[in-house]
PDB file of C-alpha atoms in Angstrom:
ATOM      1  CA  UNK A   1     -16.046   5.535  42.217  1.00  0.00           C
ATOM      2  CA  UNK A   2     -19.066   6.931  40.697  1.00  0.00           C
ATOM      3  CA  UNK A   3     -19.887   5.418  37.511  1.00  0.00           C
ATOM      4  CA  UNK A   4     -21.267   7.925  34.622  1.00  0.00           C
ATOM      5  CA  UNK A   5     -23.113   6.323  31.926  1.00  0.00           C
ATOM      6  CA  UNK A   6     -24.092   8.265  28.481  1.00  0.00           C
ATOM      7  CA  UNK A   7     -26.661   7.484  26.171  1.00  0.00           C
ATOM      8  CA  UNK A   8     -26.558   6.958  23.336  1.00  0.00           C
ATOM      9  CA  UNK A   9     -23.255   5.896  22.563  1.00  0.00           C
ATOM     10  CA  UNK A  10     -23.824   7.209  19.147  1.00  0.00           C
ATOM     11  CA  UNK A  11     -26.161   9.472  17.129  1.00  0.00           C
ATOM     12  CA  UNK A  12     -26.935  10.582  13.759  1.00  0.00           C
ATOM     13  CA  UNK A  13     -28.436  13.894  12.898  1.00  0.00           C
ATOM     14  CA  UNK A  14     -28.554  16.412  10.168  1.00  0.00           C
ATOM     15  CA  UNK A  15     -27.483  20.180  10.491  1.00  0.00           C
ATOM     16  CA  UNK A  16     -30.512  22.171  11.733  1.00  0.00           C
ATOM     17  CA  UNK A  17     -31.541  19.187  14.333  1.00  0.00           C
ATOM     18  CA  UNK A  18     -32.139  19.367  17.879  1.00  0.00           C
ATOM     19  CA  UNK A  19     -30.405  16.409  19.840  1.00  0.00           C
ATOM     20  CA  UNK A  20     -30.373  15.665  23.365  1.00  0.00           C
ATOM     21  CA  UNK A  21     -27.630  13.298  25.196  1.00  0.00           C
ATOM     22  CA  UNK A  22     -28.413  11.794  28.225  1.00  0.00           C
ATOM     23  CA  UNK A  23     -25.731  11.222  31.145  1.00  0.00           C
ATOM     24  CA  UNK A  24     -26.620   9.084  34.496  1.00  0.00           C
ATOM     25  CA  UNK A  25     -24.375   8.940  37.520  1.00  0.00           C
ATOM     26  CA  UNK A  26     -24.461   5.932  39.572  1.00  0.00           C
ATOM     27  CA  UNK A  27     -25.295   8.093  42.757  1.00  0.00           C
ATOM     28  CA  UNK A  28     -26.436  11.588  43.517  1.00  0.00           C
ATOM     29  CA  UNK A  29     -23.722  13.971  42.648  1.00  0.00           C
ATOM     30  CA  UNK A  30     -26.044  17.350  42.793  1.00  0.00           C
ATOM     31  CA  UNK A  31     -25.079  19.513  40.057  1.00  0.00           C
ATOM     32  CA  UNK A  32     -21.390  18.627  39.878  1.00  0.00           C
ATOM     33  CA  UNK A  33     -21.428  17.581  36.177  1.00  0.00           C
ATOM     34  CA  UNK A  34     -19.754  18.949  33.403  1.00  0.00           C
ATOM     35  CA  UNK A  35     -19.777  18.434  29.614  1.00  0.00           C
ATOM     36  CA  UNK A  36     -16.881  18.386  26.908  1.00  0.00           C
ATOM     37  CA  UNK A  37     -16.859  18.389  23.056  1.00  0.00           C
ATOM     38  CA  UNK A  38     -13.965  16.590  21.601  1.00  0.00           C
ATOM     39  CA  UNK A  39     -13.005  16.646  17.991  1.00  0.00           C
ATOM     40  CA  UNK A  40     -10.557  14.016  16.538  1.00  0.00           C
ATOM     41  CA  UNK A  41      -6.860  14.597  17.193  1.00  0.00           C
ATOM     42  CA  UNK A  42      -7.964  17.518  19.688  1.00  0.00           C
ATOM     43  CA  UNK A  43      -8.108  17.822  23.376  1.00  0.00           C
ATOM     44  CA  UNK A  44     -11.374  18.270  24.875  1.00  0.00           C
ATOM     45  CA  UNK A  45     -13.195  21.762  24.574  1.00  0.00           C
ATOM     46  CA  UNK A  46     -15.154  22.705  27.954  1.00  0.00           C
ATOM     47  CA  UNK A  47     -18.765  23.475  27.477  1.00  0.00           C
ATOM     48  CA  UNK A  48     -20.912  23.317  30.420  1.00  0.00           C
ATOM     49  CA  UNK A  49     -20.287  23.340  34.258  1.00  0.00           C
ATOM     50  CA  UNK A  50     -22.524  22.880  36.991  1.00  0.00           C
ATOM     51  CA  UNK A  51     -24.732  20.858  34.935  1.00  0.00           C
ATOM     52  CA  UNK A  52     -26.148  23.981  33.453  1.00  0.00           C
ATOM     53  CA  UNK A  53     -23.864  26.914  33.303  1.00  0.00           C
ATOM     54  CA  UNK A  54     -22.220  27.588  30.043  1.00  0.00           C
ATOM     55  CA  UNK A  55     -18.644  28.349  29.710  1.00  0.00           C
ATOM     56  CA  UNK A  56     -17.537  31.645  28.108  1.00  0.00           C
ATOM     57  CA  UNK A  57     -17.544  31.631  24.389  1.00  0.00           C
ATOM     58  CA  UNK A  58     -19.812  28.426  24.121  1.00  0.00           C
ATOM     59  CA  UNK A  59     -22.624  28.995  21.773  1.00  0.00           C
ATOM     60  CA  UNK A  60     -25.945  29.684  23.200  1.00  0.00           C
ATOM     61  CA  UNK A  61     -27.542  26.497  21.386  1.00  0.00           C
ATOM     62  CA  UNK A  62     -25.855  24.480  23.664  1.00  0.00           C
ATOM     63  CA  UNK A  63     -27.682  23.961  27.071  1.00  0.00           C
ATOM     64  CA  UNK A  64     -27.380  21.784  30.052  1.00  0.00           C
ATOM     65  CA  UNK A  65     -29.894  20.597  32.435  1.00  0.00           C
ATOM     66  CA  UNK A  66     -30.366  18.161  35.607  1.00  0.00           C
ATOM     67  CA  UNK A  67     -29.642  17.460  39.139  1.00  0.00           C
ATOM     68  CA  UNK A  68     -28.787  14.291  41.182  1.00  0.00           C
ATOM     69  CA  UNK A  69     -28.467  11.329  38.871  1.00  0.00           C
ATOM     70  CA  UNK A  70     -29.960  12.397  35.605  1.00  0.00           C
ATOM     71  CA  UNK A  71     -28.614  14.914  33.191  1.00  0.00           C
ATOM     72  CA  UNK A  72     -29.049  16.087  29.718  1.00  0.00           C
ATOM     73  CA  UNK A  73     -26.727  18.063  27.043  1.00  0.00           C
ATOM     74  CA  UNK A  74     -29.156  19.517  24.427  1.00  0.00           C
ATOM     75  CA  UNK A  75     -27.870  21.307  21.251  1.00  0.00           C
ATOM     76  CA  UNK A  76     -30.699  23.063  19.783  1.00  0.00           C
ATOM     77  CA  UNK A  77     -29.880  23.620  15.976  1.00  0.00           C
ATOM     78  CA  UNK A  78     -26.878  21.669  14.848  1.00  0.00           C
ATOM     79  CA  UNK A  79     -24.113  23.271  12.985  1.00  0.00           C
ATOM     80  CA  UNK A  80     -21.569  21.543  11.125  1.00  0.00           C
ATOM     81  CA  UNK A  81     -18.666  22.097  13.620  1.00  0.00           C
ATOM     82  CA  UNK A  82     -20.944  20.481  16.338  1.00  0.00           C
ATOM     83  CA  UNK A  83     -20.025  17.061  14.984  1.00  0.00           C
ATOM     84  CA  UNK A  84     -17.797  15.291  17.486  1.00  0.00           C
ATOM     85  CA  UNK A  85     -17.812  13.222  20.581  1.00  0.00           C
ATOM     86  CA  UNK A  86     -19.534  14.607  23.897  1.00  0.00           C
ATOM     87  CA  UNK A  87     -18.459  13.634  27.259  1.00  0.00           C
ATOM     88  CA  UNK A  88     -19.750  13.973  30.613  1.00  0.00           C
ATOM     89  CA  UNK A  89     -17.951  14.248  33.956  1.00  0.00           C
ATOM     90  CA  UNK A  90     -18.855  14.428  37.437  1.00  0.00           C
ATOM     91  CA  UNK A  91     -16.643  16.442  39.827  1.00  0.00           C
ATOM     92  CA  UNK A  92     -18.786  15.715  42.937  1.00  0.00           C
ATOM     93  CA  UNK A  93     -16.343  12.913  44.313  1.00  0.00           C
ATOM     94  CA  UNK A  94     -12.736  11.496  43.668  1.00  0.00           C
ATOM     95  CA  UNK A  95     -11.968   9.965  41.714  1.00  0.00           C
ATOM     96  CA  UNK A  96     -13.311  12.338  38.950  1.00  0.00           C
ATOM     97  CA  UNK A  97     -14.994  10.056  36.401  1.00  0.00           C
ATOM     98  CA  UNK A  98     -16.175  10.511  32.732  1.00  0.00           C
ATOM     99  CA  UNK A  99     -18.749   8.924  30.916  1.00  0.00           C
ATOM    100  CA  UNK A 100     -18.026   6.687  28.085  1.00  0.00           C
ATOM    101  CA  UNK A 101     -18.809   9.455  25.377  1.00  0.00           C
ATOM    102  CA  UNK A 102     -21.333   9.863  22.668  1.00  0.00           C
ATOM    103  CA  UNK A 103     -20.191  10.198  19.052  1.00  0.00           C
ATOM    104  CA  UNK A 104     -22.714  12.666  16.998  1.00  0.00           C
ATOM    105  CA  UNK A 105     -22.422  11.897  13.289  1.00  0.00           C
ATOM    106  CA  UNK A 106     -23.830  13.667  10.299  1.00  0.00           C
ATOM    107  CA  UNK A 107     -26.672  11.874   8.877  1.00  0.00           C
TER     108      UNK A 107
ATOM    109  CA  UNK B   1      -6.062  33.061  29.420  1.00  0.00           C
ATOM    110  CA  UNK B   2      -3.820  29.747  30.452  1.00  0.00           C
ATOM    111  CA  UNK B   3      -2.096  27.801  27.871  1.00  0.00           C
ATOM    112  CA  UNK B   4      -0.557  24.278  28.833  1.00  0.00           C
ATOM    113  CA  UNK B   5       1.912  22.574  26.934  1.00  0.00           C
ATOM    114  CA  UNK B   6       2.879  18.874  27.647  1.00  0.00           C
ATOM    115  CA  UNK B   7       6.542  17.826  27.068  1.00  0.00           C
ATOM    116  CA  UNK B   8       8.350  14.274  27.647  1.00  0.00           C
ATOM    117  CA  UNK B   9       9.351  10.955  25.758  1.00  0.00           C
ATOM    118  CA  UNK B  10       6.775   9.616  23.234  1.00  0.00           C
ATOM    119  CA  UNK B  11       8.250   5.993  23.952  1.00  0.00           C
ATOM    120  CA  UNK B  12       8.852   4.269  26.970  1.00  0.00           C
ATOM    121  CA  UNK B  13       9.858   0.538  27.654  1.00  0.00           C
ATOM    122  CA  UNK B  14       7.668  -1.721  29.404  1.00  0.00           C
ATOM    123  CA  UNK B  15       8.436  -1.850  33.346  1.00  0.00           C
ATOM    124  CA  UNK B  16      10.273   1.796  33.051  1.00  0.00           C
ATOM    125  CA  UNK B  17       8.873   5.119  34.315  1.00  0.00           C
ATOM    126  CA  UNK B  18       6.797   7.391  32.015  1.00  0.00           C
ATOM    127  CA  UNK B  19       7.548  10.998  32.771  1.00  0.00           C
ATOM    128  CA  UNK B  20       5.725  14.340  31.606  1.00  0.00           C
ATOM    129  CA  UNK B  21       5.852  17.558  32.366  1.00  0.00           C
ATOM    130  CA  UNK B  22       3.399  20.403  31.748  1.00  0.00           C
ATOM    131  CA  UNK B  23       4.314  24.090  31.148  1.00  0.00           C
ATOM    132  CA  UNK B  24       1.907  26.631  32.218  1.00  0.00           C
ATOM    133  CA  UNK B  25       1.783  30.238  30.731  1.00  0.00           C
ATOM    134  CA  UNK B  26      -0.389  33.104  31.053  1.00  0.00           C
ATOM    135  CA  UNK B  27      -1.205  32.606  34.480  1.00  0.00           C
ATOM    136  CA  UNK B  28       0.684  31.251  37.711  1.00  0.00           C
ATOM    137  CA  UNK B  29       0.764  27.744  38.779  1.00  0.00           C
ATOM    138  CA  UNK B  30       0.866  29.258  42.286  1.00  0.00           C
ATOM    139  CA  UNK B  31      -2.798  30.808  41.880  1.00  0.00           C
ATOM    140  CA  UNK B  32      -5.084  29.798  44.786  1.00  0.00           C
ATOM    141  CA  UNK B  33      -7.960  29.547  41.978  1.00  0.00           C
ATOM    142  CA  UNK B  34      -6.616  26.665  40.218  1.00  0.00           C
ATOM    143  CA  UNK B  35      -6.024  22.818  40.239  1.00  0.00           C
ATOM    144  CA  UNK B  36      -4.021  21.187  38.113  1.00  0.00           C
ATOM    145  CA  UNK B  37      -4.882  17.787  36.665  1.00  0.00           C
ATOM    146  CA  UNK B  38      -3.653  14.826  33.965  1.00  0.00           C
ATOM    147  CA  UNK B  39      -6.044  13.134  32.131  1.00  0.00           C
ATOM    148  CA  UNK B  40      -5.301  10.155  29.638  1.00  0.00           C
ATOM    149  CA  UNK B  41      -6.901   8.864  26.496  1.00  0.00           C
ATOM    150  CA  UNK B  42      -6.006   5.448  25.257  1.00  0.00           C
ATOM    151  CA  UNK B  43      -6.264   5.144  21.156  1.00  0.00           C
ATOM    152  CA  UNK B  44      -9.965   5.175  20.351  1.00  0.00           C
ATOM    153  CA  UNK B  45     -11.117   5.183  23.959  1.00  0.00           C
ATOM    154  CA  UNK B  46     -12.424   7.264  26.347  1.00  0.00           C
ATOM    155  CA  UNK B  47     -11.211   9.740  28.653  1.00  0.00           C
ATOM    156  CA  UNK B  48      -9.588   8.710  32.156  1.00  0.00           C
ATOM    157  CA  UNK B  49      -8.735  10.999  35.161  1.00  0.00           C
ATOM    158  CA  UNK B  50      -5.442  10.245  36.673  1.00  0.00           C
ATOM    159  CA  UNK B  51      -4.914  12.921  39.502  1.00  0.00           C
ATOM    160  CA  UNK B  52      -4.787  16.465  40.404  1.00  0.00           C
ATOM    161  CA  UNK B  53      -2.279  18.801  42.513  1.00  0.00           C
ATOM    162  CA  UNK B  54      -2.730  22.015  44.028  1.00  0.00           C
ATOM    163  CA  UNK B  55       0.260  24.459  44.119  1.00  0.00           C
ATOM    164  CA  UNK B  56       0.801  23.829  47.842  1.00  0.00           C
ATOM    165  CA  UNK B  57       1.459  20.257  46.641  1.00  0.00           C
ATOM    166  CA  UNK B  58      -1.526  18.507  47.766  1.00  0.00           C
ATOM    167  CA  UNK B  59      -2.598  15.802  45.410  1.00  0.00           C
ATOM    168  CA  UNK B  60      -5.231  13.281  44.633  1.00  0.00           C
ATOM    169  CA  UNK B  61      -4.802  10.163  42.426  1.00  0.00           C
ATOM    170  CA  UNK B  62      -7.331   7.659  40.998  1.00  0.00           C
ATOM    171  CA  UNK B  63      -7.092   4.714  43.563  1.00  0.00           C
ATOM    172  CA  UNK B  64      -6.085   2.232  40.718  1.00  0.00           C
ATOM    173  CA  UNK B  65      -3.270   4.122  39.627  1.00  0.00           C
ATOM    174  CA  UNK B  66      -2.173   5.562  42.849  1.00  0.00           C
ATOM    175  CA  UNK B  67       0.413   2.882  43.593  1.00  0.00           C
ATOM    176  CA  UNK B  68       2.254   3.865  40.357  1.00  0.00           C
ATOM    177  CA  UNK B  69       1.424   7.540  40.138  1.00  0.00           C
ATOM    178  CA  UNK B  70       3.256  10.742  41.561  1.00  0.00           C
ATOM    179  CA  UNK B  71       2.197  14.172  40.700  1.00  0.00           C
ATOM    180  CA  UNK B  72       4.411  16.996  41.754  1.00  0.00           C
ATOM    181  CA  UNK B  73       4.527  20.859  40.994  1.00  0.00           C
ATOM    182  CA  UNK B  74       7.450  23.024  40.729  1.00  0.00           C
ATOM    183  CA  UNK B  75       6.251  26.743  41.306  1.00  0.00           C
ATOM    184  CA  UNK B  76       9.778  28.142  40.213  1.00  0.00           C
ATOM    185  CA  UNK B  77       9.522  26.768  36.505  1.00  0.00           C
ATOM    186  CA  UNK B  78       5.416  27.016  36.503  1.00  0.00           C
ATOM    187  CA  UNK B  79       5.362  23.636  35.721  1.00  0.00           C
ATOM    188  CA  UNK B  80       3.699  20.370  37.156  1.00  0.00           C
ATOM    189  CA  UNK B  81       4.639  16.867  36.299  1.00  0.00           C
ATOM    190  CA  UNK B  82       3.329  13.126  36.045  1.00  0.00           C
ATOM    191  CA  UNK B  83       5.476  10.001  36.803  1.00  0.00           C
ATOM    192  CA  UNK B  84       3.569   6.726  36.138  1.00  0.00           C
ATOM    193  CA  UNK B  85       6.125   3.732  36.934  1.00  0.00           C
ATOM    194  CA  UNK B  86       6.068   0.225  35.879  1.00  0.00           C
ATOM    195  CA  UNK B  87       4.387   0.797  32.826  1.00  0.00           C
ATOM    196  CA  UNK B  88       2.544  -1.584  30.189  1.00  0.00           C
ATOM    197  CA  UNK B  89       1.213  -1.380  27.073  1.00  0.00           C
ATOM    198  CA  UNK B  90      -2.184  -0.639  28.727  1.00  0.00           C
ATOM    199  CA  UNK B  91      -0.546   2.834  29.709  1.00  0.00           C
ATOM    200  CA  UNK B  92      -0.305   3.787  26.126  1.00  0.00           C
ATOM    201  CA  UNK B  93      -2.456   6.761  25.651  1.00  0.00           C
ATOM    202  CA  UNK B  94      -2.437  10.274  24.709  1.00  0.00           C
ATOM    203  CA  UNK B  95      -1.864  12.274  27.973  1.00  0.00           C
ATOM    204  CA  UNK B  96      -3.124  15.580  28.653  1.00  0.00           C
ATOM    205  CA  UNK B  97      -2.698  18.310  31.298  1.00  0.00           C
ATOM    206  CA  UNK B  98      -5.415  20.604  32.396  1.00  0.00           C
ATOM    207  CA  UNK B  99      -6.587  22.906  34.689  1.00  0.00           C
ATOM    208  CA  UNK B 100      -9.654  23.496  36.787  1.00  0.00           C
ATOM    209  CA  UNK B 101     -11.443  25.375  39.503  1.00  0.00           C
ATOM    210  CA  UNK B 102     -12.324  23.642  42.624  1.00  0.00           C
ATOM    211  CA  UNK B 103     -14.941  20.978  41.878  1.00  0.00           C
ATOM    212  CA  UNK B 104     -15.243  22.127  38.216  1.00  0.00           C
ATOM    213  CA  UNK B 105     -14.267  21.149  34.974  1.00  0.00           C
ATOM    214  CA  UNK B 106     -11.227  21.168  33.245  1.00  0.00           C
ATOM    215  CA  UNK B 107     -11.168  24.643  31.247  1.00  0.00           C
ATOM    216  CA  UNK B 108      -7.692  24.903  29.740  1.00  0.00           C
ATOM    217  CA  UNK B 109      -6.349  21.637  28.325  1.00  0.00           C
ATOM    218  CA  UNK B 110      -2.517  21.105  26.653  1.00  0.00           C
ATOM    219  CA  UNK B 111      -2.908  19.651  23.027  1.00  0.00           C
ATOM    220  CA  UNK B 112      -1.939  16.133  24.570  1.00  0.00           C
ATOM    221  CA  UNK B 113       0.995  13.951  23.837  1.00  0.00           C
ATOM    222  CA  UNK B 114       1.043  10.426  22.709  1.00  0.00           C
ATOM    223  CA  UNK B 115       2.966   7.914  24.984  1.00  0.00           C
ATOM    224  CA  UNK B 116       3.589   4.422  23.336  1.00  0.00           C
ATOM    225  CA  UNK B 117       4.805   1.741  25.765  1.00  0.00           C
ATOM    226  CA  UNK B 118       6.755  -0.666  23.465  1.00  0.00           C
ATOM    227  CA  UNK B 119      10.067  -2.460  23.695  1.00  0.00           C
TER     228      UNK B 119
END
């Protein structure tokens, strides 16, 4: 299985800050990397596919980059609704695997 | 846009079979554009991919669960289902059904249903 490792596991920031979350794959996955946002008690929300393509309706303050084994999710100016847990997922090879999650909390 | 809804028992006894159904609305499960998946999340933990199915019946499973899992599709009812047998407490989780395009992420999700394995 391809292992996905996110860092940090948790992060504190303030409204208006910019933050970056990193996801590393245990082998090259090209750009088959997706990002999700999950709030407590809710299903994950699909944010980014193909490492850098924004899903329809997702605010432009979210961006993704990377290829191969190293990827980042950047939120340029945090809004109150952005405080949540973020997961990366690879869809390069079966079984699909998720990172362990990064919890973004309000400072 | 697609809407998905999980249904099934919220409590299953150890060693028995967990059975869930996902009903798709707003589109056809026979669409060649979509794959249909199950993902679970134990309480307080991360997401785990269980498996996926295509409308043709082709299916793929997480290897560590493969001996216990069956995912099937019923195109006449616009539904797909998950069966997980010989469950233990470790299978207690919120189970989500979701849709994806080939080699992409899951764009539409059900709300999830909590299944507790307990006697």
